[in-house]
Short mmCIF file of N, CA and C and ligand atoms in Angstrom, two decimals:
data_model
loop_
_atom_site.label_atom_id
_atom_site.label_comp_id
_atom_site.label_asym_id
_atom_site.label_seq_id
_atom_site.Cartn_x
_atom_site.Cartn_y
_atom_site.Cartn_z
N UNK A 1 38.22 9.74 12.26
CA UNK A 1 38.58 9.43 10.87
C UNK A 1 39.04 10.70 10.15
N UNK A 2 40.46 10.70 9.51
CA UNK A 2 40.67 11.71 8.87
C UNK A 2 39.83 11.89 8.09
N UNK A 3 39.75 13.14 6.48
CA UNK A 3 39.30 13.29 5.79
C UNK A 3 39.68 12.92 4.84
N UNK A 4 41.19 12.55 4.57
CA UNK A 4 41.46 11.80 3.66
C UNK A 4 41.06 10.38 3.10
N UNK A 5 41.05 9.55 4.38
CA UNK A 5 40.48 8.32 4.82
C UNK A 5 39.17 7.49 4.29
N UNK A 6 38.38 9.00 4.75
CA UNK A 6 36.92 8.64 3.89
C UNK A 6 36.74 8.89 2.27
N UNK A 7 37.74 8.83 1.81
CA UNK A 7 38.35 8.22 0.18
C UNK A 7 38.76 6.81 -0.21
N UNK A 8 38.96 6.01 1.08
CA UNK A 8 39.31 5.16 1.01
C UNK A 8 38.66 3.89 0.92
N UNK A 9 37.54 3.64 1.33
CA UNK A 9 36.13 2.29 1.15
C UNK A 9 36.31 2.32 -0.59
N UNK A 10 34.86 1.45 -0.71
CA UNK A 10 34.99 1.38 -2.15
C UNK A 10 34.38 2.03 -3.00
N UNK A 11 33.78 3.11 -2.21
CA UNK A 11 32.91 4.31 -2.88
C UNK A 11 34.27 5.45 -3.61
N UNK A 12 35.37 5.41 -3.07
CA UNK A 12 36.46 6.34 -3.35
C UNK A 12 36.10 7.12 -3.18
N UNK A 13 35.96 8.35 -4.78
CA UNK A 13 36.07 9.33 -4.85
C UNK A 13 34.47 10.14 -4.70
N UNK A 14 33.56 8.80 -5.09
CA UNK A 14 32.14 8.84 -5.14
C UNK A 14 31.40 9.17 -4.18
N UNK A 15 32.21 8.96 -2.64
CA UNK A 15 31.76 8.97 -0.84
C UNK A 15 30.86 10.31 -0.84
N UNK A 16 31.25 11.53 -1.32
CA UNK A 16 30.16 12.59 -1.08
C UNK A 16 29.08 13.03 -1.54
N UNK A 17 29.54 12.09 -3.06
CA UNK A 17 28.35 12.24 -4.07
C UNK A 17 27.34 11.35 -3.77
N UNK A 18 27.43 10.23 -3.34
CA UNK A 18 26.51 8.91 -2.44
C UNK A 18 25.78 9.40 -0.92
N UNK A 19 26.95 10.42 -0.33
CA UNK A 19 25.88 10.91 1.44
C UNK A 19 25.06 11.58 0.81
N UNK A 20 25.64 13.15 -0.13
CA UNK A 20 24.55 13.98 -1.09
C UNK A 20 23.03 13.33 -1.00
N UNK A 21 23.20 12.19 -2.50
CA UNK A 21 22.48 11.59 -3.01
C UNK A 21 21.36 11.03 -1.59
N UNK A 22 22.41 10.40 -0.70
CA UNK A 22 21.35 9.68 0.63
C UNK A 22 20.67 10.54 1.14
N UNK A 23 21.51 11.89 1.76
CA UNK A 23 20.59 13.03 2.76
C UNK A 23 19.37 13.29 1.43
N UNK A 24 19.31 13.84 0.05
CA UNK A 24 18.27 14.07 -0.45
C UNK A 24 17.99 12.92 -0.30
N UNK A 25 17.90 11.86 -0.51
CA UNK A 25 16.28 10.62 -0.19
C UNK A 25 16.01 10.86 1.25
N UNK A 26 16.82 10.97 1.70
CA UNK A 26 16.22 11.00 3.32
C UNK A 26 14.59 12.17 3.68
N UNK A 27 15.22 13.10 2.67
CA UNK A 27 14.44 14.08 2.83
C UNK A 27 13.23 14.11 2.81
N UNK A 28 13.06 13.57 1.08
CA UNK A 28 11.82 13.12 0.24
C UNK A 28 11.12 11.87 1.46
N UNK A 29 11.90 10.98 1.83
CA UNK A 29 11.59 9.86 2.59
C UNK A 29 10.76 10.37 3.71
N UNK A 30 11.06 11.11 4.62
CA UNK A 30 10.66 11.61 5.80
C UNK A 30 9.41 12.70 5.34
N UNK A 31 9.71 13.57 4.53
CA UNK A 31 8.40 14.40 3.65
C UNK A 31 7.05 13.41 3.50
N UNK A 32 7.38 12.22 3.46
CA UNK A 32 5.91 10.97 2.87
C UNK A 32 5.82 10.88 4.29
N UNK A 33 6.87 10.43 4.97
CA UNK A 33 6.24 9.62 6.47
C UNK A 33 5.55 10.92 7.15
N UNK A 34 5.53 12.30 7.08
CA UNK A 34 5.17 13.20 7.87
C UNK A 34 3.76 13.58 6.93
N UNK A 35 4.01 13.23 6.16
CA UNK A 35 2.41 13.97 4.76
C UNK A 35 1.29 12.84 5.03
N UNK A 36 1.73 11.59 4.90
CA UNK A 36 0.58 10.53 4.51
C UNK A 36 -0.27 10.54 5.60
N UNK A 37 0.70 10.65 7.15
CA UNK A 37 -0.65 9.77 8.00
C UNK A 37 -1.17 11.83 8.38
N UNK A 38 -1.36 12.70 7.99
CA UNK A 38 -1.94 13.53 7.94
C UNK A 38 -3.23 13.52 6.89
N UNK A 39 -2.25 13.22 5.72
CA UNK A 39 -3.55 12.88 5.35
C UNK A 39 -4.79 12.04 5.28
N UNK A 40 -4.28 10.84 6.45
CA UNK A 40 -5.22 9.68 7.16
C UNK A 40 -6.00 10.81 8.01
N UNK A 41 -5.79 11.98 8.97
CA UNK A 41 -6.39 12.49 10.11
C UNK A 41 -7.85 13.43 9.32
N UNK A 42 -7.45 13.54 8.08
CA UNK A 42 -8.75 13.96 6.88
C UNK A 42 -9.44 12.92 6.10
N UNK A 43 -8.57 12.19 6.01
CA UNK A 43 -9.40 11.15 5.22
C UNK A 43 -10.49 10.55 6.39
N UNK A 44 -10.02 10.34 7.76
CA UNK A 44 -10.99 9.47 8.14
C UNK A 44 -12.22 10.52 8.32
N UNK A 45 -12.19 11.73 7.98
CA UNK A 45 -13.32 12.42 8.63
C UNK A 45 -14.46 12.12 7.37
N UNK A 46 -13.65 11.60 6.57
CA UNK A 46 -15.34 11.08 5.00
C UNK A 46 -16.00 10.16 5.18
N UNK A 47 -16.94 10.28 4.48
CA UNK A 47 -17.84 9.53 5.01
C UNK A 47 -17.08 8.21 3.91
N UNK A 48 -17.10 7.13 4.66
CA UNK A 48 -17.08 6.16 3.56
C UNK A 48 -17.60 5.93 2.09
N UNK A 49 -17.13 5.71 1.00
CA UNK A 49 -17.58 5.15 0.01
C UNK A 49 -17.97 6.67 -1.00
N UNK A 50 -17.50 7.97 -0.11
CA UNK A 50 -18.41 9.42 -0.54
C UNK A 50 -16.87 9.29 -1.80
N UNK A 51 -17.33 10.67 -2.30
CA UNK A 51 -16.38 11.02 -3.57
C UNK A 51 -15.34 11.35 -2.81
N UNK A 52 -15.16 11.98 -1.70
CA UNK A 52 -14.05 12.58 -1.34
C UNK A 52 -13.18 11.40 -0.75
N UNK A 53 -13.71 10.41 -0.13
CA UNK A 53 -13.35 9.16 0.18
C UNK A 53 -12.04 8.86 -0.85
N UNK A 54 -12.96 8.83 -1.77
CA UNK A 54 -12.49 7.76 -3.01
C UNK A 54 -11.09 8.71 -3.28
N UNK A 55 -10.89 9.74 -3.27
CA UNK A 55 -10.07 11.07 -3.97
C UNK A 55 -9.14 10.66 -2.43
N UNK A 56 -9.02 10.68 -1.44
CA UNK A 56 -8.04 10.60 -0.50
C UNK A 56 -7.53 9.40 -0.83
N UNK A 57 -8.07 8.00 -1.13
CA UNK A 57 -8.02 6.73 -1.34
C UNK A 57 -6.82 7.08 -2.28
N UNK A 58 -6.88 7.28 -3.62
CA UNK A 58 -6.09 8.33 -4.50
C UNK A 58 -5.07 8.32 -4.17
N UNK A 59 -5.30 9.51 -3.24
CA UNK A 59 -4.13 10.56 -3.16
C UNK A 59 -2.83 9.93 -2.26
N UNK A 60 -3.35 8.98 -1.51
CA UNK A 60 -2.58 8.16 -1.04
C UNK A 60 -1.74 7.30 -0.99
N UNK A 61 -2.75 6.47 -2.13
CA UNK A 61 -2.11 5.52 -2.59
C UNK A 61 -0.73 5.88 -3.63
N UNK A 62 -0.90 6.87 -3.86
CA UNK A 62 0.07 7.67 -5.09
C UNK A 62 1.02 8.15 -3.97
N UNK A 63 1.13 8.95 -3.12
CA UNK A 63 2.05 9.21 -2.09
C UNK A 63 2.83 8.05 -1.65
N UNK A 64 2.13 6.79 -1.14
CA UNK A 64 2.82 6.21 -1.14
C UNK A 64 3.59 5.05 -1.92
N UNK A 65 3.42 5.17 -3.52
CA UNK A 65 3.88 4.43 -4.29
C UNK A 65 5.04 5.32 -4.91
N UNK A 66 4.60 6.36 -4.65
CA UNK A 66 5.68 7.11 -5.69
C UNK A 66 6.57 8.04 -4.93
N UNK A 67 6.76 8.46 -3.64
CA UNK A 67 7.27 8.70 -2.63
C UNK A 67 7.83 7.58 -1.58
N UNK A 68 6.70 6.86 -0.65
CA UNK A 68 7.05 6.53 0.25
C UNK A 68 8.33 5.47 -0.17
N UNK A 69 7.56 4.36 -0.86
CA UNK A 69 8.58 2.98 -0.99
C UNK A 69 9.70 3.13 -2.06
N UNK A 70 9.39 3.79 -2.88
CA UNK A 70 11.19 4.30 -3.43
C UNK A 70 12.15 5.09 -3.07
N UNK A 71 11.53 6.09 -2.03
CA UNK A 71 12.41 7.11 -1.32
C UNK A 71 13.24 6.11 -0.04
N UNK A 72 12.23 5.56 1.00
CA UNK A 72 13.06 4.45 1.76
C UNK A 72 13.88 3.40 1.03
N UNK A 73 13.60 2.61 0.34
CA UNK A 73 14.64 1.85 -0.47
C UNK A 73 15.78 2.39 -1.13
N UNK A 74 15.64 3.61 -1.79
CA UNK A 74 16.81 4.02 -1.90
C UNK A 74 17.71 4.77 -1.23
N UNK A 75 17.05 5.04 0.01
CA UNK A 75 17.78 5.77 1.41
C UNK A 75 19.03 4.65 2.13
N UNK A 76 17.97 3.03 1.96
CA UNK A 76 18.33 2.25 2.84
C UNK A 76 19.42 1.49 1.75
N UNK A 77 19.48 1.62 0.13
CA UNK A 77 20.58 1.51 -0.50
C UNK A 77 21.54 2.05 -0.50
N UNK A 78 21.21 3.52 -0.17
CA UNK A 78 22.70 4.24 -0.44
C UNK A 78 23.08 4.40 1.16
N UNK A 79 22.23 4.10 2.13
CA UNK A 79 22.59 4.07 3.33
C UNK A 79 23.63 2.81 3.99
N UNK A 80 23.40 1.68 3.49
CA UNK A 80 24.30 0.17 3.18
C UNK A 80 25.50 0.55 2.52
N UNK A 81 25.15 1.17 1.50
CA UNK A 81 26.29 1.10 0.76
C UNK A 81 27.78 2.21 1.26
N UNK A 82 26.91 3.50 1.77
CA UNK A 82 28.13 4.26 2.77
C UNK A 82 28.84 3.51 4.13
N UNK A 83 27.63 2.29 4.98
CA UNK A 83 27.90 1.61 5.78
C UNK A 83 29.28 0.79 5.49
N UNK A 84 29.26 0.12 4.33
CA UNK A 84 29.93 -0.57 3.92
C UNK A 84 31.56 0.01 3.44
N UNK A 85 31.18 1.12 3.39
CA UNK A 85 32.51 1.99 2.36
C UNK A 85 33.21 2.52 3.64
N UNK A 86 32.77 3.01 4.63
CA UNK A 86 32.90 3.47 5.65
C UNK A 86 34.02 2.16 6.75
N UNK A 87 32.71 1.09 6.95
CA UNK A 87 33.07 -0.06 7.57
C UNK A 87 32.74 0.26 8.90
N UNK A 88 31.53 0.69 9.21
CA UNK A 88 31.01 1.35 10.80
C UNK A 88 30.16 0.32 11.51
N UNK A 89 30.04 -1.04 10.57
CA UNK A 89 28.94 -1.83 11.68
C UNK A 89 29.83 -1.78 12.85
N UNK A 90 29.48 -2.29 13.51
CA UNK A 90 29.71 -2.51 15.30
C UNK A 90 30.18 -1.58 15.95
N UNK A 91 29.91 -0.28 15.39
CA UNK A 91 29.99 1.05 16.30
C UNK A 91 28.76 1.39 16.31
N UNK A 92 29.15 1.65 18.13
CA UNK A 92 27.69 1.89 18.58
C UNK A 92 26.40 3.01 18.14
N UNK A 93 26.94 4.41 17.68
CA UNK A 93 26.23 5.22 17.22
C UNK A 93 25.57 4.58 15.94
N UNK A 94 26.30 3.80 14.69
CA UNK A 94 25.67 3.02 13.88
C UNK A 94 24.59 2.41 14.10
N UNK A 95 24.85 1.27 15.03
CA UNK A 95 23.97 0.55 15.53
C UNK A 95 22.20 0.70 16.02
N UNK A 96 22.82 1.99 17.18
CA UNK A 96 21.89 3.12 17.74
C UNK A 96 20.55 3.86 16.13
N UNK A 97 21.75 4.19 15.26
CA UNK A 97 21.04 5.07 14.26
C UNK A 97 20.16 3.90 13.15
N UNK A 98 20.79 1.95 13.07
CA UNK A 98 19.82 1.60 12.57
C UNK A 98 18.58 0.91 13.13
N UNK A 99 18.76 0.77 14.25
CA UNK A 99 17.53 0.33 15.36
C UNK A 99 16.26 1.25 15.11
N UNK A 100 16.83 2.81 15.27
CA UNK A 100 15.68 3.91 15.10
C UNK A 100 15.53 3.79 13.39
N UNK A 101 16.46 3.85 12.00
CA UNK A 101 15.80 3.66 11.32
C UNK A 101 14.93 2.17 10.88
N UNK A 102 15.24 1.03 11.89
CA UNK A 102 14.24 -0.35 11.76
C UNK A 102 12.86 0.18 12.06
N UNK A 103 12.79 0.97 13.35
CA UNK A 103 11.34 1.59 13.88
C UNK A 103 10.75 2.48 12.69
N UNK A 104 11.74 3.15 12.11
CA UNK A 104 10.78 4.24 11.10
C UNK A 104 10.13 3.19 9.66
N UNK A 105 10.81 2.28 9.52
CA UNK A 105 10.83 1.35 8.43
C UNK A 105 9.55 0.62 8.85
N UNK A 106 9.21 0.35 10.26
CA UNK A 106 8.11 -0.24 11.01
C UNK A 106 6.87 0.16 10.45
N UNK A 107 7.68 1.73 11.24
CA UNK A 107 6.61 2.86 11.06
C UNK A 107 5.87 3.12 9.63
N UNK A 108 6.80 2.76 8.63
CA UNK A 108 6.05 2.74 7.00
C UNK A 108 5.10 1.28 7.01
N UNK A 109 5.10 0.84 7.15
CA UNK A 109 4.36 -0.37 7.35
C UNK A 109 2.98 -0.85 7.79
N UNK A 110 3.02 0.24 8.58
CA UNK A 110 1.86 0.75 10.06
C UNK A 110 1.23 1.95 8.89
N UNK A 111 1.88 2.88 8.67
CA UNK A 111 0.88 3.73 7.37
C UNK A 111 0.47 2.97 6.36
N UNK A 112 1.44 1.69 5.65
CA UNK A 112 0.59 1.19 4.67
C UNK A 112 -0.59 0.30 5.35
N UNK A 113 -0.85 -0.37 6.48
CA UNK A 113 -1.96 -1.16 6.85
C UNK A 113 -3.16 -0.36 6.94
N UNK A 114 -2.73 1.04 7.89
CA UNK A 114 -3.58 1.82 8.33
C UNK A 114 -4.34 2.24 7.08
N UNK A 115 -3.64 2.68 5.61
CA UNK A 115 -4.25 3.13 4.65
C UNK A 115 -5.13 2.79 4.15
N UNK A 116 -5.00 0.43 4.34
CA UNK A 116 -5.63 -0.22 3.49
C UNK A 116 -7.06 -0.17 4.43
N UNK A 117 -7.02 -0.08 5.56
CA UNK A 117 -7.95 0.13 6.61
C UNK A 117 -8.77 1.11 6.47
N UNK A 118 -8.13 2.36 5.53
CA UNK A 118 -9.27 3.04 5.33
C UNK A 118 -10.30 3.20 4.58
N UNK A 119 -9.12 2.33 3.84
CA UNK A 119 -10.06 2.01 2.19
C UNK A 119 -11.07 0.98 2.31
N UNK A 120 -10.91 0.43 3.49
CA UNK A 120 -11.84 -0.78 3.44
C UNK A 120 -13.14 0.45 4.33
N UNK A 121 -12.65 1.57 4.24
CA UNK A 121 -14.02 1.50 5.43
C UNK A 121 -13.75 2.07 6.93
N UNK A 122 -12.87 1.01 7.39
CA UNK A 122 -12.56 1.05 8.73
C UNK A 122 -11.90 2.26 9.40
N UNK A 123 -12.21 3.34 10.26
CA UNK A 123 -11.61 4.59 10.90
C UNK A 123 -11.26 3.59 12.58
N UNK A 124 -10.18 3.25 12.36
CA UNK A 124 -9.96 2.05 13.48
C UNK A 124 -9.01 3.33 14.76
N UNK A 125 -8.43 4.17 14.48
CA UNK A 125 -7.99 5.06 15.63
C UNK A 125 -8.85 6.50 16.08
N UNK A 126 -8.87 6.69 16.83
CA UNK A 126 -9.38 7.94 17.34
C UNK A 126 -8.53 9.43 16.64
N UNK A 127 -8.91 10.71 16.26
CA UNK A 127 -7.82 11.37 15.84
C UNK A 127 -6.68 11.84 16.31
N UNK A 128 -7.63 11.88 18.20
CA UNK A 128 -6.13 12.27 18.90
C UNK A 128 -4.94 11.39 18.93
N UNK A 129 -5.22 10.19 18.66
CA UNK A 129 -4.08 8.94 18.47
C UNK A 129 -3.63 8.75 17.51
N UNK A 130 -4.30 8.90 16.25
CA UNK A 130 -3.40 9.02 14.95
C UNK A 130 -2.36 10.55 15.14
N UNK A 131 -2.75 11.37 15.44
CA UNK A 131 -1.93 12.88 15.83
C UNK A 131 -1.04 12.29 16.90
N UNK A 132 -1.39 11.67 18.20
CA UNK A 132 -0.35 11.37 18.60
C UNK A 132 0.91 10.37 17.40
N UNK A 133 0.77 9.15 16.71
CA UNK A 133 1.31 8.75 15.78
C UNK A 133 2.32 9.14 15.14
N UNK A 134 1.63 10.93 14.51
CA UNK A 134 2.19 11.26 13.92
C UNK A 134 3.52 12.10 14.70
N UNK A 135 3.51 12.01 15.43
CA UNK A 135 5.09 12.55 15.96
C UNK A 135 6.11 11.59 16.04
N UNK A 136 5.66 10.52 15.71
CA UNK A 136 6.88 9.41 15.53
C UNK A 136 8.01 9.42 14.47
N UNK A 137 8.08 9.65 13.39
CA UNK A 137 8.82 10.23 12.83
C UNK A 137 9.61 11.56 13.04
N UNK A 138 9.01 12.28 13.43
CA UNK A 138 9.73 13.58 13.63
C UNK A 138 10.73 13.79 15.09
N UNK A 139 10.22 12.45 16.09
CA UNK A 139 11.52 12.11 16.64
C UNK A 139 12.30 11.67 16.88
N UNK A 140 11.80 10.02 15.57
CA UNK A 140 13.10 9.27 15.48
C UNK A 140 14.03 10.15 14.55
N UNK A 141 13.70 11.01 14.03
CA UNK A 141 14.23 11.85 12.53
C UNK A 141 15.33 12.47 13.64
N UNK A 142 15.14 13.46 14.88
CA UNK A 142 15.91 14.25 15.76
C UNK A 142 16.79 13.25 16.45
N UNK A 143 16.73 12.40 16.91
CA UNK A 143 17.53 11.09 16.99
C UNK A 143 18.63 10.78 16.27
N UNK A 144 18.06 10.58 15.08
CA UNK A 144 18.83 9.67 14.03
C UNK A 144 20.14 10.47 13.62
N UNK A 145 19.46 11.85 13.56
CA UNK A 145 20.63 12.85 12.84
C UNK A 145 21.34 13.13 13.92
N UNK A 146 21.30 12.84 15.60
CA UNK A 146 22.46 13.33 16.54
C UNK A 146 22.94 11.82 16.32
N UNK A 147 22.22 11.03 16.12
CA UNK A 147 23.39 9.54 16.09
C UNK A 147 24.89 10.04 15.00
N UNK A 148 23.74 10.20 13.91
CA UNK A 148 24.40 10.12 13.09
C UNK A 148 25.99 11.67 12.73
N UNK A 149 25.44 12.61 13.35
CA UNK A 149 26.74 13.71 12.95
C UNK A 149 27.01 14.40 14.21
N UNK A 150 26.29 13.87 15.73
CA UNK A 150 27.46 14.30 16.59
C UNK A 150 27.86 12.80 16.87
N UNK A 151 27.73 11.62 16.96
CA UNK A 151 27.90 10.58 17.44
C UNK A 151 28.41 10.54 18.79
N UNK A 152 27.66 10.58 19.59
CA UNK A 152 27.41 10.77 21.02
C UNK A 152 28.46 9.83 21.48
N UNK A 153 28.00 8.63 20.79
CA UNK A 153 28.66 7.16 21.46
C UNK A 153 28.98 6.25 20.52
C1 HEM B 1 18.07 3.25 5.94
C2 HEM B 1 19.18 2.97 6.58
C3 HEM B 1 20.32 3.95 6.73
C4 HEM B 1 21.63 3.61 6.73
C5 HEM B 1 22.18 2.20 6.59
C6 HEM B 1 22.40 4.82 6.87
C7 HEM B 1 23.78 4.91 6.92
C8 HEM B 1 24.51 6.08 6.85
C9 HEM B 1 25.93 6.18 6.85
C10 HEM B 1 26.89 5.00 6.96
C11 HEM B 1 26.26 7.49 6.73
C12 HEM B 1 27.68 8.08 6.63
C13 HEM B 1 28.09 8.62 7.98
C14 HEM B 1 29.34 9.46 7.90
O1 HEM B 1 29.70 9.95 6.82
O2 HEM B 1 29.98 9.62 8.95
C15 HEM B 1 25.04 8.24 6.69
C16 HEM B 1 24.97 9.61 6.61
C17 HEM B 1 23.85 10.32 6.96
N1 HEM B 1 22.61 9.79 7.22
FE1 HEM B 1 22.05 7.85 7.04
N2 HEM B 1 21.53 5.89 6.97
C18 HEM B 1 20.24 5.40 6.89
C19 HEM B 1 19.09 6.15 7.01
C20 HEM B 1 19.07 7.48 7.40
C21 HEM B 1 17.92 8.20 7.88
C22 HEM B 1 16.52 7.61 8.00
C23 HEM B 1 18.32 9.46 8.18
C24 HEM B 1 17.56 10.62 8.75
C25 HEM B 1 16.41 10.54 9.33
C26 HEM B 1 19.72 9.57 7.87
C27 HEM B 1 20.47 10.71 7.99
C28 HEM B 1 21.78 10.82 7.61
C29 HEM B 1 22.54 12.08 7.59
C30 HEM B 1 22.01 13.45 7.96
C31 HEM B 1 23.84 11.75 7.15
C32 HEM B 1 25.01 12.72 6.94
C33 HEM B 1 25.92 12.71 8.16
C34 HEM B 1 27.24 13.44 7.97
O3 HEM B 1 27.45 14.14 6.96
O4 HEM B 1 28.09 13.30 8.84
N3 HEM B 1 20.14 8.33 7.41
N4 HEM B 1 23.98 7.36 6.78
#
């Protein structure tokens, strides 16, 4: 695709100010998915119901209200909306890059259950398995970005 070209969808002149805008949510987005379930690998070490409990309970729940689910939604808005301006469905690197972001989108999902799990009480993983966990993001993240700016395929 020339460079002229990508002026041309219906973002126009807007196309760089919209990736801008996306790579910063991406950022913030991936900052929550790499912070929260760390701070699950401390939280579960409280004792239930203790003060410090209650203060991770907190701190969490705020991470992920005010980070997690507005940073992905508006990643996955302005991410549609370059899709669209662009016109890249049914190329394969596309495709490739939203499969891995469906898994990371999973992956938010799996931190919000896990969270409510803690709050109830429940330390339902071992730490070495939440630590394993936590590398899931950080390699669909190395993934996503060769889908996305060398496009392999
Ligand atoms: C939520 C769904 C997402 C959609 C629909 C989406 C879609 C897109 C599209 C169509 C582009 C423009 C590509 C181009 O200019 O050639 C783009 C750019 C980009 N996206 Fe996403 N994206 C999403 C999520 C993500 C995530 C989770 C990451 C990183 C982990 C990411 C990283 C990037 C980067 C680094 C660019 C800039 C690439 C460049 O300048 O060539 N995106 N995205």
């Amino acid at each position: 695709m020339s460079f002229l070209s990508e002026y041309q969808g219906f973002l126009g002149a807007a196309y760089l100010w919209v990736k801008a805008a996306h790579v910063t949510f991406v950022i913030f987005w991936i900052a929550g998915l790499f912070i929260v379930p760390r701070y699950y690998i401390h939280h579960q070490a409280t004792t239930p119901g203790s003060a410090e409990d209650r203060a991770w309970i907190e701190r969490e729940d705020k991470a992920r209200t005010i980070i997690l689910t507005p940073a992905m939604l508006i990643v996955w808005v302005l991410g549609l909306m370059l899709a669209v301006h662009l016109n890249v469905f049914g190329q394969l690197w596309f495709t490739a890059k939203l499969l891995l972001v469906v898994i990371l989108t999973g992956y938010q999902g799996w931190i919000g259950a896990y969270g409510k799990k803690l709050a109830g009480g429940h330390r339902e993983l071992e730490d070495k398995k939440l630590r394993l966990m936590n590398e899931l993001p950080g390699i669909l993240t190395a993934f996503i970005v060769v889908f996305v700016i060398v496009k392999p395929f």
